[in-house]
XYZ file of C-alpha atoms in Angstrom:
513
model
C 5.928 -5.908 12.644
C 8.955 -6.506 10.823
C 13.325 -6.549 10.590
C 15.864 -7.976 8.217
C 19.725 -8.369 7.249
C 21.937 -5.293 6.756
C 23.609 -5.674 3.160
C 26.625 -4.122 1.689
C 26.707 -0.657 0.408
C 26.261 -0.296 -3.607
C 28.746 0.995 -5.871
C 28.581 4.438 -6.527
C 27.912 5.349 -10.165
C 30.966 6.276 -11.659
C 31.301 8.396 -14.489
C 31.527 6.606 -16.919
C 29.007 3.956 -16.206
C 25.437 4.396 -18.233
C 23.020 6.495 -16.798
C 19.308 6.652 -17.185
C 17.005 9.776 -16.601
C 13.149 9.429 -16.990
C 13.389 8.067 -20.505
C 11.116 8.417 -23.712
C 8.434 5.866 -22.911
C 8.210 6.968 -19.273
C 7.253 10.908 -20.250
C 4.855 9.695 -22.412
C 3.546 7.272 -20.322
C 2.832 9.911 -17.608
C 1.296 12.393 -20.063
C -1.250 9.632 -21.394
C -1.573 9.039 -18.032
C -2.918 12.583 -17.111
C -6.671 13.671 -16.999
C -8.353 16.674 -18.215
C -6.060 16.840 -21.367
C -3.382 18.808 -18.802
C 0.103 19.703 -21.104
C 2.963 18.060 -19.176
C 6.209 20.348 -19.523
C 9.077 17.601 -20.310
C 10.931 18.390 -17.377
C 15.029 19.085 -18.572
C 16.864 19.109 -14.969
C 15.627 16.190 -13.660
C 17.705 16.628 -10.421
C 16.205 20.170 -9.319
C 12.408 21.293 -8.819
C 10.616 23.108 -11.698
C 9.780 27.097 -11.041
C 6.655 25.952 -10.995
C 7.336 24.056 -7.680
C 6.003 25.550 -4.219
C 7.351 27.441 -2.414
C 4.740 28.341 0.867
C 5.244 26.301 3.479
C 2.321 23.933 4.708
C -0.192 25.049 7.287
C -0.661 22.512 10.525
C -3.610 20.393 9.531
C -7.430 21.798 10.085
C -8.656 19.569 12.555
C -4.861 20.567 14.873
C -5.446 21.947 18.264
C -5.847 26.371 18.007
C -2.385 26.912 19.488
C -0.745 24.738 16.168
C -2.602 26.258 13.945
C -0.846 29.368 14.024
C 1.270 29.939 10.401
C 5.398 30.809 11.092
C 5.844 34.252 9.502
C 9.558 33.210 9.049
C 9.967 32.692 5.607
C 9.805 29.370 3.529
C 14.107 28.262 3.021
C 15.466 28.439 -0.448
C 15.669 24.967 -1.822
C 19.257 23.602 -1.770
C 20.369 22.681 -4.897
C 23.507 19.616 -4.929
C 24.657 19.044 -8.749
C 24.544 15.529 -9.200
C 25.631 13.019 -12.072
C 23.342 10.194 -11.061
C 19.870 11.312 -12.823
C 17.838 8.378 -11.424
C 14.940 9.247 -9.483
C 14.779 9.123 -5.763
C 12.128 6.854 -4.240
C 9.741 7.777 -1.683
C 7.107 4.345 -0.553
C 5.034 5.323 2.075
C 2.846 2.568 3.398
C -0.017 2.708 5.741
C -1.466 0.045 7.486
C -5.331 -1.148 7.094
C -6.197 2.302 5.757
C -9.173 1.725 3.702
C -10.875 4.371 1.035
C -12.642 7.066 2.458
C -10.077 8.285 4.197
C -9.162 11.511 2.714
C -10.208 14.134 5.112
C -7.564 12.946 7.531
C -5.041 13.635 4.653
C -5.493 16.294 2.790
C -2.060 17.916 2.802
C -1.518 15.019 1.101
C -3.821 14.622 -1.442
C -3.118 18.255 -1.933
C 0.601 17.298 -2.807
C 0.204 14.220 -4.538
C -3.205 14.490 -6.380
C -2.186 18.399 -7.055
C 1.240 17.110 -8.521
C 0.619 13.424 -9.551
C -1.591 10.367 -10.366
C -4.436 8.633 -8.032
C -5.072 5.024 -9.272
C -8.802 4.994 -8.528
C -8.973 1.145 -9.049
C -6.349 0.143 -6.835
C -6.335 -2.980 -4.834
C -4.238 -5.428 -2.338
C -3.419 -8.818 -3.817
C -4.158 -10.208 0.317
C -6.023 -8.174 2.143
C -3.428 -9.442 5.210
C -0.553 -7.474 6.449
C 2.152 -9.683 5.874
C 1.568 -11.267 2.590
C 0.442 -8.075 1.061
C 3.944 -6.094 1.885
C 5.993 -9.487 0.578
C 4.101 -8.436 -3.265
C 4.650 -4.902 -2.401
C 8.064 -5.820 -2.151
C 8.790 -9.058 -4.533
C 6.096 -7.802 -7.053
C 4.579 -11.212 -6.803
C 0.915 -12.848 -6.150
C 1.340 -14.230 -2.505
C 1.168 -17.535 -3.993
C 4.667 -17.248 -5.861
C 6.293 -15.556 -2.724
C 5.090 -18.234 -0.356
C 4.113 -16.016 3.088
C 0.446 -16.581 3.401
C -0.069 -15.479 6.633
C 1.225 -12.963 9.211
C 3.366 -15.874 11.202
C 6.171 -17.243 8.619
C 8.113 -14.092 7.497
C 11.059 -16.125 6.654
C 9.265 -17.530 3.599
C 9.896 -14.435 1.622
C 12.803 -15.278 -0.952
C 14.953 -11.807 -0.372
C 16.658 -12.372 -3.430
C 13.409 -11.305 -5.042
C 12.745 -7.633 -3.479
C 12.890 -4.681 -4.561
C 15.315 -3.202 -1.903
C 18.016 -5.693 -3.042
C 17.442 -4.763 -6.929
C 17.695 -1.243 -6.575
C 21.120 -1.444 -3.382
C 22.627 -3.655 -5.612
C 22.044 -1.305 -8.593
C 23.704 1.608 -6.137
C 20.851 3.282 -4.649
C 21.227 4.125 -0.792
C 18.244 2.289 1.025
C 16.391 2.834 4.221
C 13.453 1.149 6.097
C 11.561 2.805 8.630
C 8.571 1.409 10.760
C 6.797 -1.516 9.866
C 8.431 -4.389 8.149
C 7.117 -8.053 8.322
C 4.688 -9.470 11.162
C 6.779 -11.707 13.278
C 10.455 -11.156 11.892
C 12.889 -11.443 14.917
C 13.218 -7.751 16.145
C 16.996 -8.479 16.674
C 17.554 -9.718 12.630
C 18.455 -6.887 10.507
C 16.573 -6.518 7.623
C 18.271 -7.340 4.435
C 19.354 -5.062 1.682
C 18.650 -1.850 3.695
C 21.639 0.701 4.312
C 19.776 2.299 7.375
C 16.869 1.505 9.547
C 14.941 1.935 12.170
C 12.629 -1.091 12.230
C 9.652 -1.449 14.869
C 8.350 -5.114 16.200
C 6.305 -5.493 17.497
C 4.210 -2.484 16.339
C 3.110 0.122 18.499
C 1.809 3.574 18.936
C 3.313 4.674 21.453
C 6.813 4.122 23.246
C 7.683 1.448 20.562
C 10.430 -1.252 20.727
C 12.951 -0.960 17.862
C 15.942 -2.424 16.108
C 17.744 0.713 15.423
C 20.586 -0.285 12.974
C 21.546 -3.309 14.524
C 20.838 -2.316 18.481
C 17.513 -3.423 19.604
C 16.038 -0.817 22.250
C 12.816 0.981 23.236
C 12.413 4.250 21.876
C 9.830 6.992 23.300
C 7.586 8.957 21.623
C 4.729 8.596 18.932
C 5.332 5.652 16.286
C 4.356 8.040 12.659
C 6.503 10.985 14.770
C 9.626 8.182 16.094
C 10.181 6.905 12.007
C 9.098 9.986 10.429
C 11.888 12.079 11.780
C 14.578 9.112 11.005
C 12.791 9.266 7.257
C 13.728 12.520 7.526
C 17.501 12.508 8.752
C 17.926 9.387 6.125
C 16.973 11.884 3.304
C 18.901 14.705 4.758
C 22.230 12.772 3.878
C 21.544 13.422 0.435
C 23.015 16.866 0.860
C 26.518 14.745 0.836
C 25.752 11.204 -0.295
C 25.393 11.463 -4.237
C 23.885 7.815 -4.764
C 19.676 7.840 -5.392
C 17.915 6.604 -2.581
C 15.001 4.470 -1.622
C 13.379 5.057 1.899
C 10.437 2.798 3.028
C 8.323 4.606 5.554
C 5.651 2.292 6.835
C 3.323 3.351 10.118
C 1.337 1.740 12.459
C -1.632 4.219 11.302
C -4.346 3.195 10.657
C -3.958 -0.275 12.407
C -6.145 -1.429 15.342
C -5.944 -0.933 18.570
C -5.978 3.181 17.100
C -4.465 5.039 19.412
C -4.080 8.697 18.051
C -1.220 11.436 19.121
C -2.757 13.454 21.722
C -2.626 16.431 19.802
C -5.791 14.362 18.015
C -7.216 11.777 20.748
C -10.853 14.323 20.476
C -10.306 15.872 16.908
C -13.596 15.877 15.756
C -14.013 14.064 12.433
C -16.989 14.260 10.183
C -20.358 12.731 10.369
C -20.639 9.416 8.154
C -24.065 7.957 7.049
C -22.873 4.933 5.864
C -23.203 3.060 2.743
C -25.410 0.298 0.951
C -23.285 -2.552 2.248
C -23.736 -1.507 5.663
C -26.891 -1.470 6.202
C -27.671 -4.614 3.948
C -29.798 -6.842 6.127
C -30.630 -10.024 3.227
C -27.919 -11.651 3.288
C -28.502 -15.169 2.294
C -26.580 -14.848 -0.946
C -23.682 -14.768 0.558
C -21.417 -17.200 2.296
C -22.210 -18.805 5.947
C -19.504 -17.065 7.577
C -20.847 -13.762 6.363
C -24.198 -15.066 7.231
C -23.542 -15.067 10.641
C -21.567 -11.633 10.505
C -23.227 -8.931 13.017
C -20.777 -5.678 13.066
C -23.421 -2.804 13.639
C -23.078 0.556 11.700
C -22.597 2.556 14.977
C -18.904 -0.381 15.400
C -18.195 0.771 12.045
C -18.808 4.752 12.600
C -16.459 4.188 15.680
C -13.759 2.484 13.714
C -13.826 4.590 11.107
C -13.344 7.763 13.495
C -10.417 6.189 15.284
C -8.861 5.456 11.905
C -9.194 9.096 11.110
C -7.454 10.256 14.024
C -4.253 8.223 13.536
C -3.890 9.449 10.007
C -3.812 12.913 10.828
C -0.065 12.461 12.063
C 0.427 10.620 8.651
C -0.342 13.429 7.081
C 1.874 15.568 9.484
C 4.851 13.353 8.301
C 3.926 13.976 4.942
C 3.835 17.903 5.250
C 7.195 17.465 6.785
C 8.357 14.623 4.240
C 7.169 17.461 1.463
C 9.087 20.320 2.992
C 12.046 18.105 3.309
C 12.135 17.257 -0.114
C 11.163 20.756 -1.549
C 14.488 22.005 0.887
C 16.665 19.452 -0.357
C 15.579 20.504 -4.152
C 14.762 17.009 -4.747
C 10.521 17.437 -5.196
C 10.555 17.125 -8.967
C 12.877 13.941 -9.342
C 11.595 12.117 -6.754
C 9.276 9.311 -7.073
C 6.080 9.081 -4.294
C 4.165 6.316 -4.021
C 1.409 6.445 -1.097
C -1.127 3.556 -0.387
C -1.756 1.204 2.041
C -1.665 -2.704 2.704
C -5.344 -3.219 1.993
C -8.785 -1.668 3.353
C -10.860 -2.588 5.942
C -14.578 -3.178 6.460
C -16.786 -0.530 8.551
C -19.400 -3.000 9.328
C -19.874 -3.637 5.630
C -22.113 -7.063 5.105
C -21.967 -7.395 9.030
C -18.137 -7.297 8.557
C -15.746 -4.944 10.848
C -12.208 -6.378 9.389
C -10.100 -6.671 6.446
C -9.865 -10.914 5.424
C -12.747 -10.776 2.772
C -13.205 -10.422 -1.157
C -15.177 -6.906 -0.706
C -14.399 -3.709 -2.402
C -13.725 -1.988 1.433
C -11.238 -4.517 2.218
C -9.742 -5.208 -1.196
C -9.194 -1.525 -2.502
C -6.891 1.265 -1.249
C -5.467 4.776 -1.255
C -2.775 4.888 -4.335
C -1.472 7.945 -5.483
C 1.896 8.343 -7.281
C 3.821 11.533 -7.855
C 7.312 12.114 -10.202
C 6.834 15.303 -11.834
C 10.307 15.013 -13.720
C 9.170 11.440 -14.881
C 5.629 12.866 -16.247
C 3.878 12.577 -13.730
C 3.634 15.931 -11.915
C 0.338 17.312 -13.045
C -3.374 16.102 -11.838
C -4.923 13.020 -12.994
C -7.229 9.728 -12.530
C -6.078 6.567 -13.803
C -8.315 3.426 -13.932
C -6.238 1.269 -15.008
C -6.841 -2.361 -12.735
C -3.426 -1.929 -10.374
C -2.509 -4.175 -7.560
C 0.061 -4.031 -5.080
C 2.350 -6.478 -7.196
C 2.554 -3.693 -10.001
C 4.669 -1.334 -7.227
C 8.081 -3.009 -7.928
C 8.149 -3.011 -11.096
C 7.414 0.335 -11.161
C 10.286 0.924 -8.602
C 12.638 -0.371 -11.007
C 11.130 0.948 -14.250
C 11.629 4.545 -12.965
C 15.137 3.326 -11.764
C 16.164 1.970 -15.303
C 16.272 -1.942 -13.786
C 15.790 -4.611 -16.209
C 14.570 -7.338 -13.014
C 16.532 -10.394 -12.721
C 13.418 -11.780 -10.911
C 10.301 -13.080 -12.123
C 7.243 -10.684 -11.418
C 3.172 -11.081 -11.540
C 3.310 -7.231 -11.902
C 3.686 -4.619 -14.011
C 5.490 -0.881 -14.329
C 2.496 1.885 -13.995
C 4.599 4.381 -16.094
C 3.800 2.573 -19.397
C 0.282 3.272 -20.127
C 0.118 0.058 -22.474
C 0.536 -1.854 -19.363
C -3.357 -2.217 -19.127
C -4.756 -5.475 -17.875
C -8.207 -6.640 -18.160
C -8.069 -8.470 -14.384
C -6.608 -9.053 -11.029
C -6.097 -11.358 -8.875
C -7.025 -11.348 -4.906
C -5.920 -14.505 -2.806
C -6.397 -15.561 0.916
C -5.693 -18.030 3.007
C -7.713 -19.515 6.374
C -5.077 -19.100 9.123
C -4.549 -20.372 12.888
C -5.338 -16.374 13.428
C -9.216 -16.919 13.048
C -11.151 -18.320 14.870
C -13.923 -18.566 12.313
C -14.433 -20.910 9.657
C -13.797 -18.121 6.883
C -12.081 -20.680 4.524
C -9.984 -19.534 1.619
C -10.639 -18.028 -1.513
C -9.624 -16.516 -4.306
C -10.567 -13.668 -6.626
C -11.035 -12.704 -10.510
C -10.958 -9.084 -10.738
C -12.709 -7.608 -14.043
C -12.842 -3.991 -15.208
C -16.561 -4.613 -14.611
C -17.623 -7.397 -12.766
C -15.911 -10.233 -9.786
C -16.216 -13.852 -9.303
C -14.756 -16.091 -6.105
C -14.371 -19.056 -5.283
C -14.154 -20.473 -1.385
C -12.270 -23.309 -0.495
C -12.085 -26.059 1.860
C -9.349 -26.026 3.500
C -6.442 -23.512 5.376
C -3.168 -23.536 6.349
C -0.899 -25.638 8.845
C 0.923 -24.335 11.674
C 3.747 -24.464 8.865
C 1.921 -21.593 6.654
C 1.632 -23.988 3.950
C -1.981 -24.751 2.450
C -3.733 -28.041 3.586
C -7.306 -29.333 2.334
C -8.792 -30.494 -0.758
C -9.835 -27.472 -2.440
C -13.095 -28.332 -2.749
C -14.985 -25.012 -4.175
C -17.488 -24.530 -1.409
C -19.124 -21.273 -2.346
C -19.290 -19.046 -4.976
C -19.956 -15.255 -6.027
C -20.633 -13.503 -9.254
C -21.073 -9.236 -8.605
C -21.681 -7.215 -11.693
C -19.505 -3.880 -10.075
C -21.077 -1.404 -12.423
C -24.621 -2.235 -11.585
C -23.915 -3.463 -8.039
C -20.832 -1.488 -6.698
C -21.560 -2.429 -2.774
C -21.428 -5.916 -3.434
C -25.834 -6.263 -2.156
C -26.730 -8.963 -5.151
C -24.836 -12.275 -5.504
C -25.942 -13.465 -8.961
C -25.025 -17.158 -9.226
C -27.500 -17.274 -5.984
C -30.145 -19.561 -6.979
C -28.716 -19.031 -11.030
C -29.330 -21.938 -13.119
C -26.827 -23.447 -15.454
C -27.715 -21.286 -18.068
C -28.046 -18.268 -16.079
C -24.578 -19.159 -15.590
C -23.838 -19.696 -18.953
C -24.764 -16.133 -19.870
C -22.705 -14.482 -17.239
C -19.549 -16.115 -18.696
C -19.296 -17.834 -15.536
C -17.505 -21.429 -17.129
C -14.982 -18.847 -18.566
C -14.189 -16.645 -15.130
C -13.965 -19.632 -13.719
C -11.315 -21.267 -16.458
C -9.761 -17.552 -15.850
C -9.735 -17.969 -12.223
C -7.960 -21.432 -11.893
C -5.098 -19.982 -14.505
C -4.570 -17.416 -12.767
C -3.952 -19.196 -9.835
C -1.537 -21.545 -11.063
C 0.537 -19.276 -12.997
């Protein structure tokens, strides 16, 4: 639910301006990065695919009607191969929306690409589990508390100067958006710093309403199919456009109301028992609101099968996205980064949304692929990551020293390791409920919150005392669902011996800095 301002083009690289391929400390951040003690091959061309690359094309997905399921025998194209002076990596973001964990049956083309060929950041999470505030730190690389948009309504708040997109057009890279941009940004404002785009608000599945480079109009057809194929045509330019580029492909999927293609609407998915957290019926450790919570497992099962559907065409645009890029020659110095705003809950603790300081809602699909940067062989990395660590990275791989200040950091230096995170939210005009704000240390083993009184005006700005009202300790290696709230019923030195004084001291700096 976003748009923006169009900026002027870059400067192509000349000549004899500096250039920067993947450098020292990003190979050998990749290779530390990779599991199983895999050899990375330092990768020489950075602007062609390795002979190791693929060269079968995909199959349709499993769960496709019979009649798509049938393989072309026409043979896969030879990659096209454009020399090209500029040996910065491409970028790829694809963004989902409300896609939790769990979710990788509906995608396995690809997790087949980019967990075959790249790096999934098991402990992933979104800064705001809210649409809005979690793309402005995808895009500003800062805690939603720097950037200023708390909620889905005030899109405006975002400081532009501070993204990404600018950083890397202004450093000559050719930039696109396609789908999904801010929640309420005026669908007939163009969407700053982008060379192309085909920006959709508000969101839809089907027969959206877009501004298509400057002309506002309704286009037909399915929303991942509609900015898929303009993904598509955006990157196809690079057969005569030398400059890197930067394309932003956000869907709709897996957002409610889920309304799959039709190819999908009765693909059967499969069975789900549940977890722990679903089915937890004592809940008076935690918080009133959560009390009174009474999502069933059989609301969850549902919402978690209509989720599944919708990403099947995400992983369509993928294949295609994949194919694209192998064609073009462009797979091994390209940069992929795949996640998703934040999670949602299945009925977890009662709960069927996003909004809340739970693993389901907090954590998220994030894989990363850039085989010529290092990162091009299989691997797990556990490393604490959050959503404001994505531009950095951006302009890390791009050789960008930021002119902005960032919460974040790059992912392609392994010494980058922090020891927590923080999650922030905000009680908006949006619910209903008394929810009340909180925020979030994130430890490599264990989480503490705090809940506040008080939520934001019709401005977007906080309002309220701050009063803590409500507090959880969760020890994630012993409890991973989240079941046992420790400081219920704790005593001060109970407390004491958790180390709650200093997560708390932790907490409160984190917040103000």
């Amino acid at each position: 639910m976003e748009t923006g301002i169009c900026g002027d083009l870059g400067e192509l690289m000349g000549e004899g301006q500096p250039r920067r391929g993947p450098g020292r400390r990003t190979v050998i951040a990749g290779a530390a990065v990779v599991a199983a003690g895999a050899v990375v091959p330092l990768v020489l061309r950075a602007g062609e695919d390795s002979p190791a690359s693929p060269t079968t094309r995909s199959a349709p997905h499993p769960a496709a009607p019979a009649a798509s399921r049938a393989v072309s025998p026409v043979p896969a194209p030879t990659p096209y191969r454009r020399p090209r002076s500029d040996r910065r990596p491409n970028i790829l973001f694809v963004l989902t929306d409300d896609q939790p964990k769990e979710t990788d049956w509906a995608l396995r083309r690809t997790v087949d690409w980019l967990g075959g060929s790249g790096v999934d950041f098991a402990r992933a999470h979104a800064n705001t589990p809210l649409c809005a505030p979690s793309r402005a730190s995808i895009m500003s690389g800062r805690y939603a508390h720097h950037h200023g948009v708390l909620d889905t309504r005030h899109p405006t708040r975002l400081d532009q100067h501070a993204t990404v997109q600018r950083q890397l057009h202004e450093a000559g890279y050719r930039t696109g958006l396609f789908g999904k941009y801010l929640n309420y940004w005026p669908t007939a404002t163009n969407p700053p710093h982008f060379d192309e785009w085909l920006l959709q608000e508000p969101v839809a599945y089907y027969n959206g309403h877009y501004n298509d480079n400057g002309t506002v109009r309704n286009i037909p057809g399915y929303n991942t199919t509609v900015i898929k194929d303009r993904a598509l045509a955006f990157i196809d330019k690079s057969r005569t456009d030398q400059r890197p580029w930067f394309a932003y492909v956000a869907t709709r999927s897996a957002h409610e109301v889920n309304v799959p293609e039709k190819k999908y609407a009765h693909a059967r998915v499969p069975e789900w028992d549940g977890r722990p957290s679903v089915f937890e019926t004592g809940k008076a450790d935690k918080p009133p609101f959560l009390r009174a919570a009474k999502h069933s497992f059989a609301q969850g099962k549902a919402l978690r099968t209509r989720q599944l559907r919708t990403l099947l065409s995400v992983d369509d645009a993928m294949r295609d996205l994949h194919d694209k890029l192998r064609t073009l020659g462009q797979l091994d110095n390209t940069l992929v980064l795949f996640t998703s705003d934040h999670g949602l809950c299945w009925g977890d603790h009662g709960w069927l949304r996003k909004s809340v300081p739970y693993r389901p809602s907090l954590e998220v699909p994030f894989r990363l692929s850039w085989p010529a940067g290092g990162l091009g062989s299989a691997g797990t990395d556990e490393r604490l990551t959050g959503h404001v660590d994505i531009a950095p990275t951006f302009l890390d791989a791009a050789g960008i020293t930021p002119d902005t200040p960032l919460d974040g950091h790059s992912l392609l230096d392994r010494a980058n390791d922090r020891d927590h995170l923080l999650a922030e939210w905000w009680w908006n005009r949006q619910d209903k409920q008394p929810i009340h704000s909180w925020a979030s240390y994130i430890g490599k083993s264990e989480q503490y919150t705090e809940y506040y009184r008080g939520r934001l005006d019709t401005e977007g700005r906080p309002q309220g005392t701050g009063e803590v009202l409500f507090r959880e300790y969760y020890d994630l290696r012993a409890d991973p669902y989240q079941l046992r709230n420790r400081l219920h019923g704790a005593s001060t030195e109970e407390e004491r011996r958790l180390g709650i004084p200093e997560l708390a001291t932790g907490l409160a700096a984190a917040r103000r800095v």
